[in-house]
Coordinates of C-alpha atoms and ligand atoms in Angstrom, one line a residue:
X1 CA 0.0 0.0 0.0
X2 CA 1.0 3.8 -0.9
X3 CA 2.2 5.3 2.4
X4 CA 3.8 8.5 3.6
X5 CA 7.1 8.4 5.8
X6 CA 6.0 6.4 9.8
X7 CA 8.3 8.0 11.4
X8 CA 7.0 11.3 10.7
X9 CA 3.6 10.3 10.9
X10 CA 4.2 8.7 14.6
X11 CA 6.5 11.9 15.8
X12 CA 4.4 14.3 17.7
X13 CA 4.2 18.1 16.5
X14 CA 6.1 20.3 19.0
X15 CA 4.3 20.8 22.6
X16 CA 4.6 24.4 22.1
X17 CA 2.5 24.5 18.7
X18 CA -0.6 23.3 20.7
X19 CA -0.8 26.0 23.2
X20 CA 0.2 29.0 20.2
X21 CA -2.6 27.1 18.8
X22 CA -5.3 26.9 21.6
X23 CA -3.9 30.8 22.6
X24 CA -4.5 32.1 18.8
X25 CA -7.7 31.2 19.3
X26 CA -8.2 33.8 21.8
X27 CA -8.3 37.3 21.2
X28 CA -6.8 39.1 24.1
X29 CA -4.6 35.8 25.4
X30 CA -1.1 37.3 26.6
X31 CA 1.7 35.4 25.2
X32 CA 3.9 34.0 27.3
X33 CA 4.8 30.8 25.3
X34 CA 6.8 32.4 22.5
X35 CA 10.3 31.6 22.2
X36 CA 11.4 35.1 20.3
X37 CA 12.4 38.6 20.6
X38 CA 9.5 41.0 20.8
X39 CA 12.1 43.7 19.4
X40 CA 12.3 44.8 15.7
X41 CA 15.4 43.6 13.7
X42 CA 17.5 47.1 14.5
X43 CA 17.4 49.1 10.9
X44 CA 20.6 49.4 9.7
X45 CA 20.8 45.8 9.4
X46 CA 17.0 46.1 7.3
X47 CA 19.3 48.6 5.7
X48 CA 21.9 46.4 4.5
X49 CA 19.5 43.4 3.4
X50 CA 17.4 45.7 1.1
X51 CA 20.1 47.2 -0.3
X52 CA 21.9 44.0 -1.3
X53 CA 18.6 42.8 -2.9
X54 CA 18.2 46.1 -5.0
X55 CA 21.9 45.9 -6.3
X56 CA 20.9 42.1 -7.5
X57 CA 22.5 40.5 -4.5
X58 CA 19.6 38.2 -5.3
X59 CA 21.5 34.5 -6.7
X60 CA 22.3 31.6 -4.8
X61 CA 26.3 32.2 -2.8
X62 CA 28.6 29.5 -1.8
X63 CA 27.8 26.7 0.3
X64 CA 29.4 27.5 3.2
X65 CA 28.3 31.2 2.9
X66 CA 29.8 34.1 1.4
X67 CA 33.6 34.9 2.2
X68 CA 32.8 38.4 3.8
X69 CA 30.0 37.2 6.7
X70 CA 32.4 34.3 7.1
X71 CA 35.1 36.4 7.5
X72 CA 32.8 38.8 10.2
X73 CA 32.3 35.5 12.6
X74 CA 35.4 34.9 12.1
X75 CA 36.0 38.5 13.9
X76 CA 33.4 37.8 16.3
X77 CA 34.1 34.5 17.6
X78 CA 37.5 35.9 18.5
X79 CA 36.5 39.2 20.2
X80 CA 33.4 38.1 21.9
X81 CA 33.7 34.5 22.4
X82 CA 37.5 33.9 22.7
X83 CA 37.7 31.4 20.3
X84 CA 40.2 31.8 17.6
X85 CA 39.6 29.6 13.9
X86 CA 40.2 29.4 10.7
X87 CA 37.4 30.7 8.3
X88 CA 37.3 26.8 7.0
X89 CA 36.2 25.8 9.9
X90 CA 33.0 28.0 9.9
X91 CA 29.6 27.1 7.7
X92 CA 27.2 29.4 7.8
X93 CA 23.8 27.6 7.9
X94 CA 19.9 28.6 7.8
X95 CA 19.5 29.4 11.8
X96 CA 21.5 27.4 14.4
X97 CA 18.2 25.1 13.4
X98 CA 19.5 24.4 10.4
X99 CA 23.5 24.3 11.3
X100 CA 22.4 21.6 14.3
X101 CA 20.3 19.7 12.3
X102 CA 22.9 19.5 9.7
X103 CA 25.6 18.9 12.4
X104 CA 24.1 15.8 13.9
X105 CA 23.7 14.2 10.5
X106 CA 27.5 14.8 9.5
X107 CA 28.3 13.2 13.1
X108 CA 25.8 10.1 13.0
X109 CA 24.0 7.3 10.8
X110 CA 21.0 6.2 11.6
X111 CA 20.2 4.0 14.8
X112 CA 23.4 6.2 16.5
X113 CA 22.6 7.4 20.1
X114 CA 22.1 11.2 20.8
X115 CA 22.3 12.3 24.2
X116 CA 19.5 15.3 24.9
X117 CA 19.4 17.0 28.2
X118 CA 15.7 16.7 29.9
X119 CA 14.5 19.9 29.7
X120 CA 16.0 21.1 26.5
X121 CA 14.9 22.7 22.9
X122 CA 11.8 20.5 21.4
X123 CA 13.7 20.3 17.8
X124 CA 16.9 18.7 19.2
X125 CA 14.4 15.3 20.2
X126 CA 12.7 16.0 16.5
X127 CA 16.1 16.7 14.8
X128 CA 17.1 13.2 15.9
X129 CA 13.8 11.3 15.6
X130 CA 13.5 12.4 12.0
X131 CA 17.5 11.4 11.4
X132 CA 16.3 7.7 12.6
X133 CA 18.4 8.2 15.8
X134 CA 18.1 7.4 18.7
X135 CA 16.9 9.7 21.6
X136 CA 18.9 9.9 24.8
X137 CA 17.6 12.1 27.5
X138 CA 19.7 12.1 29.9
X139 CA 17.8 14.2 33.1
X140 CA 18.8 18.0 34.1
X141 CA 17.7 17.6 38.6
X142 CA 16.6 20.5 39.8
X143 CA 18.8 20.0 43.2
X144 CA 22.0 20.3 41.5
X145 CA 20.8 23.6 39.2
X146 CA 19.5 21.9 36.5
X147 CA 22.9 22.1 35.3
X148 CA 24.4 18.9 33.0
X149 CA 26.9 17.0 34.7
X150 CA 28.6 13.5 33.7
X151 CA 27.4 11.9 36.5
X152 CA 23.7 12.6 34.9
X153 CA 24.5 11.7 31.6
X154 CA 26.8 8.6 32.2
X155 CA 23.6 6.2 33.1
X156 CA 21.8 7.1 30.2
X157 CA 25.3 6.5 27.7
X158 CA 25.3 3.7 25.7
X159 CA 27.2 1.9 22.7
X160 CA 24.8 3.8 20.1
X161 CA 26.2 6.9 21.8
X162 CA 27.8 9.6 19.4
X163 CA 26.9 12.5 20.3
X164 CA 26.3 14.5 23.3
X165 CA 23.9 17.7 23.1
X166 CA 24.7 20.5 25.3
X167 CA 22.8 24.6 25.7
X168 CA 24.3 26.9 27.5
X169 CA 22.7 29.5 28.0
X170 CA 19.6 27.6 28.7
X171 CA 16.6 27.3 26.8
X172 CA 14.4 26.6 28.7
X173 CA 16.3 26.7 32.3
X174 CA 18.1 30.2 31.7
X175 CA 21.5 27.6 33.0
X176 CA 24.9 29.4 31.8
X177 CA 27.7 26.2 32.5
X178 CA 30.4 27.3 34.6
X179 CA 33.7 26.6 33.0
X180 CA 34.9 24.1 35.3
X181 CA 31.5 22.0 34.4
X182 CA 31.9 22.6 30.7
X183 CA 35.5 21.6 31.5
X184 CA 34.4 18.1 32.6
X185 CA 32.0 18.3 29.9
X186 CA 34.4 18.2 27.3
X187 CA 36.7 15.9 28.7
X188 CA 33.8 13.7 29.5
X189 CA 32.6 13.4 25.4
X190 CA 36.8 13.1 24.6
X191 CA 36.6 9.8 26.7
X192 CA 33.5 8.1 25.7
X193 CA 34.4 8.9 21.9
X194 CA 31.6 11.0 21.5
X195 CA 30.8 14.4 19.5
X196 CA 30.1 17.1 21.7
X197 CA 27.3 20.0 20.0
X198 CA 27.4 23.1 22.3
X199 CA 24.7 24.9 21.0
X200 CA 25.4 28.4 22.2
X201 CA 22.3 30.9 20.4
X202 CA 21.9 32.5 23.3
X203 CA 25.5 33.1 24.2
X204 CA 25.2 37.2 24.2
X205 CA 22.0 36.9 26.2
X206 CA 23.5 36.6 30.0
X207 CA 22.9 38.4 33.4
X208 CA 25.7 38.6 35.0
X209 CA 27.8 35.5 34.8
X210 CA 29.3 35.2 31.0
X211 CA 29.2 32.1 28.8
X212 CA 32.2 30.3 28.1
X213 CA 31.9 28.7 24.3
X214 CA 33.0 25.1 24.8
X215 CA 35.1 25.8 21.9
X216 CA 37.9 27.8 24.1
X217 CA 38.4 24.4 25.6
X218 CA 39.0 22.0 22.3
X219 CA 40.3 24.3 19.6
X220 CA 40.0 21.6 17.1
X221 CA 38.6 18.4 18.3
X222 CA 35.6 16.9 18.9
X223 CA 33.6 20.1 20.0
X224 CA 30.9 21.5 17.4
X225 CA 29.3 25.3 18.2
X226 CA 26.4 26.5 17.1
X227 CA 25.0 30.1 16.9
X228 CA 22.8 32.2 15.7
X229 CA 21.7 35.9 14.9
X230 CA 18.0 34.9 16.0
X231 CA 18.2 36.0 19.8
X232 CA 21.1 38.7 19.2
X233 CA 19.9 40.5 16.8
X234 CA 16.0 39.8 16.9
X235 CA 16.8 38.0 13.3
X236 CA 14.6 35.2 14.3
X237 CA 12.7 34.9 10.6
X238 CA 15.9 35.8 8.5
X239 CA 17.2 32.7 9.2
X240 CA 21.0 33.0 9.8
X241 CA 23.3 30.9 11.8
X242 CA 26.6 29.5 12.0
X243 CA 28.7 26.1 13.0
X244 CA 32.2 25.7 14.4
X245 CA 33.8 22.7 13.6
X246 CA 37.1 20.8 12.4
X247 CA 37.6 21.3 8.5
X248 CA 36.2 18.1 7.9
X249 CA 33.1 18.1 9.9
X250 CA 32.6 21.5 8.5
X251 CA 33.1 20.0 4.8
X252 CA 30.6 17.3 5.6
X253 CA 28.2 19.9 6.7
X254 CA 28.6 21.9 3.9
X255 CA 28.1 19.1 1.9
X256 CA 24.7 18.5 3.5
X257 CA 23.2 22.0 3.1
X258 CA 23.8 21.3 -0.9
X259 CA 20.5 19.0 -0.9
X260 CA 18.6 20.6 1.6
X261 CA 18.8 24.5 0.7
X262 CA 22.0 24.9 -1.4
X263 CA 23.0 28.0 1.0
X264 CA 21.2 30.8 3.1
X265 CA 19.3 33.5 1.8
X266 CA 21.5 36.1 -0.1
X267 CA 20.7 39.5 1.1
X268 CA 19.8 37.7 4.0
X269 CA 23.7 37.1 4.5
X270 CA 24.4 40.8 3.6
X271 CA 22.5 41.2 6.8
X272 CA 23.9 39.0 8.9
X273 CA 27.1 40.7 8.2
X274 CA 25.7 44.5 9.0
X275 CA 24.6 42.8 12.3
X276 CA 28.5 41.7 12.9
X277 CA 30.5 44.8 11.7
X278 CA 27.7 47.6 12.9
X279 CA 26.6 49.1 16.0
X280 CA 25.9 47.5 18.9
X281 CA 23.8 49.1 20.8
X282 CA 20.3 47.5 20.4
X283 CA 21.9 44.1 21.6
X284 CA 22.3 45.4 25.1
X285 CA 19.4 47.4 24.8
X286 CA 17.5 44.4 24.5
X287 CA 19.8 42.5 27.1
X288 CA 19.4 44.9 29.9
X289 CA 15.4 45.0 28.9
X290 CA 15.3 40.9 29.4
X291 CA 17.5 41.5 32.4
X292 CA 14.8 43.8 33.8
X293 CA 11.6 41.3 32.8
X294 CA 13.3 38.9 34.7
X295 CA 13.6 40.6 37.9
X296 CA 10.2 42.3 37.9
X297 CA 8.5 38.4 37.2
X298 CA 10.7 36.6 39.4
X299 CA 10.0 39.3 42.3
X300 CA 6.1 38.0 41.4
X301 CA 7.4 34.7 42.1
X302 CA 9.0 34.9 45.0
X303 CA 6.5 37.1 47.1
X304 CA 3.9 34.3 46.3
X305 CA 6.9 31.4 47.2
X306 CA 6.3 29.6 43.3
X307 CA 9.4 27.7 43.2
X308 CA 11.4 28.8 40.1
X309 CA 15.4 28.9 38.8
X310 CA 16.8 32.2 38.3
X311 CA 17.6 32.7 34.6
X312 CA 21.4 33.6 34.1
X313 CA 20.5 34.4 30.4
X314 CA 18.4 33.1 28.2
X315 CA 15.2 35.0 28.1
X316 CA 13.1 32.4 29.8
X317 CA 11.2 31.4 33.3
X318 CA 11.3 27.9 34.4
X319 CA 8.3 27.6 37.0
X320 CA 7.5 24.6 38.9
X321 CA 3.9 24.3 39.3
X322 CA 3.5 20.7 40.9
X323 CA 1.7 22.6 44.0
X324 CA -1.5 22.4 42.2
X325 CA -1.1 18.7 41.7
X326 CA -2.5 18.9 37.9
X327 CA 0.1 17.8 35.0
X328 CA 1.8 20.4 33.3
X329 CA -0.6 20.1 30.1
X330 CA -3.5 20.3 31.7
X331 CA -2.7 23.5 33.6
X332 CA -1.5 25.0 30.4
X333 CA -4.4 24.0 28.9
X334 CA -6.7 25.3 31.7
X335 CA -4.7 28.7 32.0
X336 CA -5.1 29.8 28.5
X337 CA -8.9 29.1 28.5
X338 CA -9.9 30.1 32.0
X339 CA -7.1 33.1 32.1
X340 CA -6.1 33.9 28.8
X341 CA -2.2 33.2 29.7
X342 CA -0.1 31.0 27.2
X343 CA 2.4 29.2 28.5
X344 CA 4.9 26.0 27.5
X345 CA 4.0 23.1 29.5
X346 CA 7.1 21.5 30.7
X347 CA 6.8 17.8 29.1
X348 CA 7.2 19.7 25.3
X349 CA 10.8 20.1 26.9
X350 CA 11.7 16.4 27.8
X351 CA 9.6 13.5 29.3
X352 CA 10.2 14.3 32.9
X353 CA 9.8 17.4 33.2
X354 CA 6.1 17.6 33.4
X355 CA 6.0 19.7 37.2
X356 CA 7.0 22.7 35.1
X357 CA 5.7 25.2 32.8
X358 CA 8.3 27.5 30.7
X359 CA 7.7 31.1 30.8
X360 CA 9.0 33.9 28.0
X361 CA 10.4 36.8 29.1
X362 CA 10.6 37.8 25.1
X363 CA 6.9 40.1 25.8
X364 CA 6.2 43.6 26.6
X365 CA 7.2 44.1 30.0
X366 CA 2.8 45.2 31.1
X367 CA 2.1 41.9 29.5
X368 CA 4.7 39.9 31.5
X369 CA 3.7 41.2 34.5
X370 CA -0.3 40.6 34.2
X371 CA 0.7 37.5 32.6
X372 CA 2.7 36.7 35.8
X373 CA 0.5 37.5 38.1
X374 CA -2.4 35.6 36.8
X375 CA -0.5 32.8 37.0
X376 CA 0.8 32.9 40.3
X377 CA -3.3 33.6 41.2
X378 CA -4.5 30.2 39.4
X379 CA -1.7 28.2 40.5
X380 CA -2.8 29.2 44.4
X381 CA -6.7 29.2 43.6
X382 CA -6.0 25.4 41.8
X383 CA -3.3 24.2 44.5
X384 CA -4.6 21.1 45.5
Ligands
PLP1 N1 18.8 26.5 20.0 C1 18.0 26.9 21.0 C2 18.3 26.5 22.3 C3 16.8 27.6 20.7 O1 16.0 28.0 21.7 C4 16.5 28.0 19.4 C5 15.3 28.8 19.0 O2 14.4 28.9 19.8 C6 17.4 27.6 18.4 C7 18.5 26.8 18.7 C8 17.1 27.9 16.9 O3 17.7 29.1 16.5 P1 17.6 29.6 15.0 O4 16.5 30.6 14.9 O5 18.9 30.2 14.8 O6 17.4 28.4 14.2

């Protein structure tokens, strides 16, 4: 009989989808379940994209991207991030979505292990489920900081494993790695042969403590990096991102983007490299206004005693709401329709992590707040 692909048909849609779904539905719902920047791309970069496409920067470029935005992160990864490379070893790939997905199919055949932290990014699971791989969580506890450590991932390792998925900062636990834990992070992937993927989007997003790129500590080995202008900039629909990897990982990559999209979007590039070589300012604009969202909510938080972690970038909230004794879909469910507040529910993030619901600090600061406080109210009116 004719039949479309089973393992797409069996692999659920994203958790997130359902509540944007159920929420869109409702006029006045506030949106707290959306995982992007409420800001405007900044102009000059606008700029820069629609003057490419008027001078007929409008054909298909290299590959690996064009020499000059190659060049740019070259720049960047050396002044921001501390990590000095070649421009071979960079591709520059349609979002970090696109360089990860990519990455984990130079790295692994199908029926390979991957090992996902539990809560992490919905697409890592999907990335590998549609790769026929196999999915790994390994869990992130709540008593040690929701922080990845070898002694949570070493249980979960198998002989499938090849590679080991790592996010710092956070989505959705706002976790920035310290460097000694990165530290034994890497060494722990050097000894059990496997790749390690530090995805690292949200790397100039931190309050406080900076990140550390896994990359400083394996200059050319077995660690892969991948960013993004999504979060950064606010570049979340132009679709520009970047991988770190040895020359012949990043050949492989490049190799894969050929069937899939040939290379990113031309003026799209031009962008991406105003956003590298121009001004500044809006990215700590919009860090210190994420910064601020997070203290006024988690000030909500606390004076009502709703267990929470503190966000050290990232721009998310990761709530525990077990006190009410519902599951995490069901209260999402019930506080978009009785409150008109979308949130994530917690098991879109991993399998056990259904006593929490993920909060986005990427809305108007009014909204956040009501949002907030509404939930704080229906978690103590439902408390069972
Ligand atoms: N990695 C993480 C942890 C994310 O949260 C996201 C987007 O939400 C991405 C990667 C994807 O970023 P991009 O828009 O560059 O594909």
């Amino acid at each position: 009989m004719r039949r479309p692909s089973q393992t797409l048909t069996r692999m659920p849609r994203s958790g997130i989808r359902e509540i944007f779904d159920l929420a869109h539905g409702i006029p006045d719902a506030i949106h707290l379940e959306v995982g992007e920047p409420d800001f405007p791309t900044p102009e000059h970069i606008c700029q820069a994209a629609a003057e490419a496409a008027f001078a007929g920067f409008t054909h298909y470029t290299p590959n690996a991207g064009i020499p000059e935005l190659r060049e740019a992160i070259v720049g960047k990864l050396l002044e921001r991030n501390d990590v000095d490379v070649e421009v071979d070893r960079v591709v520059v790939t349609t979002g970090a979505g696109g360089g990860l997905f990519t990455a984990i199919r130079a790295l692994t055949d199908p029926g390979d292990g991957v090992l996902i932290p539990d809560p992490s990014w919905p697409n890592y699971a999907m990335m590998a489920t549609v790769q026929e791989l196999d999915v790994q969580y390994f869990p992130l506890r709540p008593e040690d900081g929701l922080v990845p450590t070898p002694e949570h991932i070493e249980p979960h390792l198998t002989e499938r494993s090849r590679v080991l998925l790592v996010n710092s900062p956070g989505n959705p636990t706002g976790v920035v790695i310290h460097p000694e834990t990165m530290r034994q992070l890497v060494d722990f992937a050097e000894a059990n042969d496997l790749w390690l993927i530090s995805d690292e989007v949200y790397d100039e997003m931190t309050f406080g403590r900076d990140h550390i790129s896994a990359l400083t500590m394996v200059p050319n080995g077995h660690v892969i990096g991948a960013f993004s202008f999504s979060k950064t900039y606010a570049m979340t629909g132009w679709r520009v991102g970047y991988v770190v990897a040895t020359p012949e990982v990043a050949s492989l990559i490049t190799k894969c983007q050929e069937p899939i999209s040939s290379c990113v979007n031309s003026p799209a590039q031009k962008a991406a490299v105003a956003a590298l070589t121009g001004p500044q300012d809006a990215v700590a604009e919009m860090r210190s206004a994420y910064r601020e969202r997070r203290d006024r909510a988690t000030e909500i938080l606390d004076a009502a005693g709703l267990p929470h972690a503190m966000p050290e970038g990232a721009f998310y909230l990761w709530v525990d709401v077990s006190g009410t004794g519902m599951s995490d879909i069901d209260f999402a469910r019930k506080l978009v329709l009785d409150r008109q507040v979308a949130v994530v529910p917690g098991t879109a993030f991993g399998p056990t992590s259904g006593a929490y619901i993920r909060i986005s600090l990427a809305s108007a600061l009014d909204d956040l707040v009501e949002g907030v406080r509404r939930t704080v109210a229906a978690v103590q009116e439902w408390a069972s």
